[in-house]
Amino acid sequence: MGLKENLHNFKEKNKDKKWIPGFNALFTFLYMPNETTHGGTHIKAADDLKRTMNTVIIALIPCLIYGMFNAGYQHYLAQGLIESADGFLGASFWTWDNLVIGLWKVLPLVVVSYGVGLAVEFVFAIIKGHEVEEGYLVTGMLVPLIVPVDIPLWMLAVAVIFGVIIGKEVFGGTGMNILNPALTIRAFLFFAYPTWMSGDKVWVHGAVERDQAIAAGQSLDAISGETLLGAYAQNSSLAGIDYWDMFWGLIPGSVGETSKFLIIIGGLFLIFTKIGSWRIMLSTVIGALVMGLIFNGVVDAGWIGETSKFYGLMSVPFWQHLIIGSILFGAVYMATDPVTAAQTNKGKWIYGFLIGFVSIMIRVFNPAYPEGVFLAILLMNVFAPTIDHYVVQGNVKKRMKRIKVKTA
């Protein structure tokens, strides 16, 4: 008797047990989907939901590993215990010490994200009596990459519970949600614990090092300083950081958002595998550049003075907005979510453009929270069905006009 027959008999004997959905989830994850096609199909393909999710995770792993190295690098750099890395492959960046500290801080975020999120999924599957869905596989990886590395684990756990329940389960589960669950989690953290999510300080590992620095006569500002967006928002100078540092990711920030190089590589991989929409990625970048150009024009026209609280981020060169924040990360990994994004081709262009446009607008007009891409994506998640509706209605009207012309 084969594996399938044994599995079928086991399920038949225990079909009334509440834990069966949990067993099916583990079996699906380790071996094969629980439900397979038994009859003829119109379209055959090698991909399924689990393979799609795994492809996105593969695209995220380089950002995760780099984020671990960068956490340790920023720790030692802020204390003056390491020299600035010379480019992306600088010897002072790819060191074992940097990785150890990065693992110590980042790995618990991953464990809590997956542990709590999958536990909620299992509970809902058992209560509702349906299969555990694979939708959280990507969300569980995204969450640690979009939060500050020093966020308390209990805050992350509370946010994950809220995000999975409110962002997905109340809508019916994977494929039915209108909001990106990972962004729902980040939005909850931002509004519930704003002091932890402002992103205006460089993280340094361990209070012992801080105490030693204070005892040595150093101020806390020598250890903890503003991030790039925070500095621009406060009209502060960015001495010592060049554009290549911003591109390679040798800057402080959330775990996965700093290296624009790796984000671009991941985006190309998703486009090649046909998982991510190049239309959404490109239009998001275009929208951000257009909004940046508008603000640069306002500054050049002299309509706003250097004393204005909005001047710092308005005067940033329009293209530089792409390398100092999370615009690219959001465009590649968040805006392209196939469930919450627009579905029509024209709708994808409109959807992505508005995400980039609104992101820079929030970044400039809200100096207290100068990173607006995630709020912009959530906003456009809500409007995505409306965009598709009017695109479809527009196509219907055009065809009706053609029909009337032909029959006239």
XYZ file of N, CA and C in Angstrom, residues 94-231:
414
model
N 31.740 42.329 5.866
C 31.480 40.888 5.842
C 32.366 40.173 6.856
N 32.144 40.449 8.127
C 32.927 39.815 9.181
C 32.025 38.947 10.048
N 32.648 37.972 10.707
C 31.916 37.050 11.556
C 31.256 37.769 12.724
N 31.938 38.752 13.295
C 31.388 39.488 14.435
C 30.096 40.207 14.049
N 30.093 40.816 12.865
C 28.867 41.491 12.413
C 27.716 40.503 12.275
N 28.016 39.325 11.698
C 26.973 38.323 11.491
C 26.439 37.790 12.810
N 27.314 37.597 13.790
C 26.874 37.064 15.082
C 25.875 38.000 15.744
N 26.192 39.291 15.771
C 25.265 40.252 16.376
C 23.982 40.336 15.558
N 24.111 40.299 14.236
C 22.917 40.322 13.396
C 22.023 39.122 13.645
N 22.617 37.939 13.749
C 21.837 36.737 14.057
C 21.161 36.860 15.412
N 21.870 37.401 16.368
C 21.356 37.527 17.734
C 20.107 38.410 17.784
N 20.042 39.416 16.917
C 18.916 40.345 16.929
C 17.848 40.016 15.884
N 18.261 39.555 14.713
C 17.303 39.365 13.617
C 16.614 38.007 13.685
N 17.372 36.950 14.028
C 16.787 35.608 14.043
C 15.596 35.492 14.992
N 15.626 36.087 16.190
C 14.431 36.039 17.042
C 13.205 36.689 16.402
N 13.418 37.739 15.597
C 12.293 38.364 14.900
C 11.648 37.372 13.936
N 12.483 36.611 13.225
C 11.969 35.615 12.284
C 11.218 34.510 13.021
N 11.801 34.043 14.125
C 11.183 32.959 14.888
C 9.826 33.391 15.452
N 9.767 34.575 16.034
C 8.506 35.065 16.596
C 7.475 35.286 15.490
N 7.906 35.857 14.373
C 6.981 36.117 13.269
C 6.334 34.832 12.775
N 7.166 33.814 12.481
C 6.625 32.552 11.979
C 5.891 31.781 13.066
N 6.454 31.742 14.267
C 5.835 30.973 15.340
C 4.450 31.475 15.699
N 4.336 32.777 15.922
C 3.049 33.349 16.313
C 2.072 33.335 15.138
N 2.544 33.727 13.955
C 1.662 33.784 12.796
C 1.095 32.426 12.414
N 1.946 31.395 12.384
C 1.471 30.060 12.028
C 0.589 29.481 13.118
N 0.859 29.847 14.377
C -0.010 29.384 15.463
C -1.420 29.921 15.284
N -1.529 31.193 14.909
C -2.860 31.773 14.656
C -3.527 31.071 13.478
N -2.744 30.802 12.432
C -3.292 30.088 11.267
C -3.820 28.711 11.671
N -3.062 27.980 12.491
C -3.480 26.651 12.920
C -4.761 26.731 13.752
N -4.834 27.707 14.650
C -6.022 27.848 15.499
C -7.260 28.109 14.650
N -7.155 29.004 13.667
C -8.304 29.311 12.830
C -8.672 28.119 11.952
N -7.673 27.363 11.497
C -7.963 26.187 10.680
C -8.722 25.139 11.492
N -8.329 24.960 12.747
C -8.996 23.973 13.594
C -10.404 24.436 13.960
N -10.551 25.734 14.277
C -11.873 26.247 14.645
C -12.845 26.177 13.474
N -12.367 26.585 12.277
C -13.239 26.621 11.110
C -13.296 25.285 10.371
N -12.356 24.384 10.675
C -12.365 23.076 10.042
C -11.888 23.062 8.610
N -11.036 24.037 8.225
C -10.503 24.049 6.861
C -9.000 23.806 6.890
N -8.411 23.673 5.718
C -6.981 23.415 5.631
C -6.193 24.657 6.038
N -5.003 24.442 6.602
C -4.105 25.553 6.893
C -3.520 26.043 5.578
N -3.623 27.345 5.336
C -3.205 27.916 4.056
C -1.748 28.362 4.109
N -1.117 28.407 2.931
C 0.300 28.742 2.849
C 0.560 30.239 2.772
N -0.486 31.041 2.858
C -0.341 32.478 2.646
C 0.613 33.153 3.598
N 0.787 32.610 4.818
C 1.641 33.282 5.787
C 3.124 32.990 5.562
N 3.463 32.095 4.656
C 4.872 31.783 4.423
C 5.653 33.033 4.020
N 5.103 33.835 3.128
C 5.778 35.059 2.697
C 5.629 36.154 3.742
N 4.432 36.287 4.305
C 4.218 37.312 5.328
C 5.178 37.125 6.495
N 5.379 35.876 6.907
C 6.280 35.599 8.019
C 7.706 36.017 7.753
N 8.126 36.012 6.488
C 9.467 36.453 6.133
C 9.530 37.969 5.947
N 8.456 38.552 5.445
C 8.441 39.992 5.210
C 8.454 40.787 6.509
N 7.717 40.326 7.495
C 7.561 41.096 8.730
C 8.896 41.421 9.390
N 9.814 40.455 9.589
C 11.094 40.813 10.215
C 11.925 41.791 9.387
N 11.664 41.857 8.093
C 12.462 42.717 7.221
C 11.968 44.160 7.194
N 10.768 44.418 7.695
C 10.208 45.762 7.595
C 10.025 46.421 8.958
N 10.574 45.823 10.003
C 10.471 46.407 11.341
C 11.868 46.776 11.833
N 11.972 47.724 12.776
C 13.276 48.047 13.354
C 13.870 46.832 14.050
N 15.167 46.692 13.980
C 15.822 45.502 14.501
C 15.726 45.410 16.018
N 15.484 46.519 16.706
C 15.455 46.505 18.162
C 14.039 46.484 18.732
N 13.039 46.211 17.919
C 11.676 46.203 18.413
C 11.495 45.067 19.415
N 10.841 45.303 20.565
C 10.605 44.226 21.534
C 9.799 43.082 20.918
N 10.164 41.869 21.267
C 9.526 40.709 20.655
C 8.049 40.604 21.025
N 7.686 41.047 22.230
C 6.273 40.961 22.603
C 5.429 41.910 21.764
N 5.986 43.065 21.398
C 5.259 43.978 20.506
C 5.042 43.326 19.147
N 6.086 42.680 18.649
C 5.983 42.011 17.355
C 4.929 40.913 17.406
N 4.900 40.147 18.501
C 3.930 39.063 18.626
C 2.503 39.596 18.633
N 2.264 40.662 19.384
C 0.926 41.270 19.428
C 0.524 41.772 18.045
N 1.465 42.410 17.345
C 1.167 42.947 16.020
C 0.874 41.836 15.018
N 1.612 40.730 15.104
C 1.381 39.611 14.188
C -0.009 39.021 14.401
N -0.393 38.852 15.657
C -1.737 38.333 15.939
C -2.792 39.260 15.344
N -2.630 40.556 15.568
C -3.582 41.528 15.020
C -3.599 41.473 13.489
N -2.420 41.453 12.876
C -2.340 41.492 11.421
C -2.937 40.272 10.754
N -2.687 39.090 11.305
C -3.214 37.863 10.702
C -4.730 37.796 10.848
N -5.232 38.182 12.024
C -6.679 38.105 12.251
C -7.424 39.194 11.483
N -7.014 40.450 11.679
C -7.724 41.580 11.069
C -7.367 41.741 9.599
N -6.113 41.479 9.257
C -5.675 41.684 7.879
C -6.038 40.575 6.928
N -6.325 39.363 7.475
C -6.579 38.253 6.560
C -7.761 37.374 6.972
N -7.756 36.862 8.181
C -8.740 35.855 8.562
C -10.171 36.380 8.552
N -10.372 37.629 8.955
C -11.739 38.159 8.977
C -12.318 38.295 7.571
N -11.461 38.317 6.561
C -11.925 38.412 5.172
C -12.135 37.046 4.537
N -11.745 35.983 5.252
C -11.930 34.647 4.714
C -10.651 33.880 4.478
N -9.502 34.471 4.790
C -8.240 33.757 4.641
C -7.469 34.153 3.396
N -6.464 33.350 3.071
C -5.584 33.639 1.938
C -6.362 33.765 0.638
N -6.086 34.821 -0.097
C -6.747 35.054 -1.374
C -8.012 35.878 -1.278
N -8.484 36.121 -0.050
C -9.718 36.878 0.142
C -9.475 38.239 0.778
N -8.288 38.465 1.315
C -7.992 39.699 2.040
C -7.840 40.876 1.084
N -8.224 42.066 1.561
C -8.075 43.271 0.754
C -6.869 44.091 1.187
N -6.284 43.763 2.346
C -5.110 44.465 2.842
C -3.935 43.499 2.928
N -2.752 44.008 2.621
C -1.550 43.197 2.745
C -1.312 42.901 4.221
N -1.284 41.621 4.641
C -1.143 41.300 6.070
C 0.143 41.840 6.688
N 1.253 41.769 5.955
C 2.526 42.260 6.498
C 2.456 43.768 6.746
N 1.843 44.489 5.843
C 1.711 45.934 6.025
C 0.695 46.275 7.103
N -0.309 45.437 7.267
C -1.255 45.626 8.362
C -0.540 45.499 9.696
N 0.399 44.561 9.785
C 1.191 44.379 11.000
C 2.043 45.611 11.264
N 2.703 46.118 10.225
C 3.535 47.305 10.406
C 2.693 48.532 10.756
N 1.523 48.656 10.133
C 0.653 49.788 10.445
C 0.196 49.741 11.901
N -0.117 48.541 12.384
C -0.502 48.401 13.786
C 0.635 48.845 14.700
N 1.852 48.424 14.391
C 3.004 48.819 15.203
C 3.196 50.331 15.168
N 3.015 50.932 13.999
C 3.224 52.370 13.864
C 2.234 53.166 14.706
N 0.970 52.774 14.673
C -0.039 53.534 15.411
C -0.100 53.154 16.885
N 0.211 51.900 17.216
C 0.146 51.470 18.609
C 1.413 51.822 19.384
N 2.565 51.739 18.726
C 3.843 52.002 19.388
C 4.689 52.945 18.523
N 4.251 54.179 18.356
C 4.916 55.096 17.412
C 6.358 55.413 17.782
N 6.692 55.442 19.086
C 8.068 55.786 19.464
C 9.054 54.717 19.035
N 8.577 53.490 18.875
C 9.465 52.413 18.440
C 9.570 52.345 16.920
N 8.608 52.937 16.217
C 8.553 52.799 14.761
C 8.920 54.072 14.033
N 9.347 55.119 14.749
C 9.650 56.381 14.082
C 10.870 56.259 13.194
N 11.769 55.324 13.526
C 12.946 55.108 12.690
C 13.918 56.252 12.707
N 13.965 57.014 13.813
C 14.838 58.187 13.829
C 16.131 57.960 14.593
N 16.398 56.713 14.998
C 17.616 56.434 15.742
C 18.345 55.224 15.176
N 19.666 55.266 15.252
C 20.490 54.127 14.851
C 20.530 53.148 16.013
N 20.244 51.882 15.726
C 20.263 50.881 16.778
C 21.687 50.457 17.107
N 21.969 50.291 18.410
C 23.254 49.752 18.867
C 22.959 48.656 19.862
N 23.591 47.494 19.676
C 23.299 46.318 20.486
C 23.866 46.444 21.887
N 23.025 46.166 22.890
C 23.505 46.003 24.255
C 23.630 47.286 25.040
N 23.100 47.274 26.261
C 23.205 48.447 27.118
C 24.581 48.563 27.744
N 25.325 47.463 27.818
C 26.650 47.500 28.439
C 27.568 48.438 27.682
N 27.526 48.354 26.343
C 28.370 49.223 25.544
C 27.992 50.691 25.755
N 26.696 50.966 25.907
C 26.278 52.340 26.152
C 26.829 52.849 27.488
N 26.737 52.010 28.527
C 27.239 52.405 29.843
C 28.737 52.655 29.815
N 29.451 51.797 29.075
C 30.893 51.978 28.972
C 31.220 53.275 28.242
N 30.442 53.593 27.238
C 30.694 54.815 26.479
C 30.430 56.042 27.344
N 29.355 55.985 28.145
C 29.041 57.113 29.020
C 30.148 57.292 30.059
N 30.626 56.150 30.604
C 31.697 56.211 31.596
C 32.974 56.788 30.996
N 33.176 56.575 29.706
C 34.372 57.080 29.039
C 34.215 58.540 28.619
N 33.079 59.137 28.942
C 32.872 60.554 28.638
C 32.188 60.798 27.318
N 31.707 59.741 26.649
C 31.010 59.919 25.382
C 29.534 60.185 25.653
N 28.934 60.949 24.783
C 27.502 61.215 24.917
C 26.713 60.142 24.192
N 25.440 60.032 24.542
C 24.591 59.051 23.874
C 24.465 59.344 22.386
N 24.551 60.617 22.014
C 24.438 60.960 20.600
C 25.587 60.385 19.784
N 26.699 60.078 20.450
C 27.814 59.478 19.739
C 27.535 58.025 19.412
N 26.544 57.457 20.090
C 26.206 56.053 19.878
C 24.903 55.914 19.102
N 23.972 56.803 19.357
C 22.664 56.709 18.727
C 22.351 58.011 18.007
N 22.214 57.967 16.707
C 21.962 59.157 15.918
C 20.822 58.960 14.938
N 20.541 59.972 14.153
C 19.407 59.930 13.239
C 19.673 59.027 12.040
N 18.592 58.439 11.511
C 18.680 57.753 10.239
C 18.682 58.805 9.128
N 18.859 58.365 7.890
C 18.948 59.311 6.786
C 17.659 60.103 6.608
N 16.526 59.401 6.608
C 15.248 60.103 6.436
C 14.985 61.039 7.605
N 15.348 60.600 8.826
C 15.178 61.470 9.980
C 16.041 62.712 9.884
N 17.272 62.548 9.384
C 18.167 63.695 9.233
C 17.632 64.674 8.187
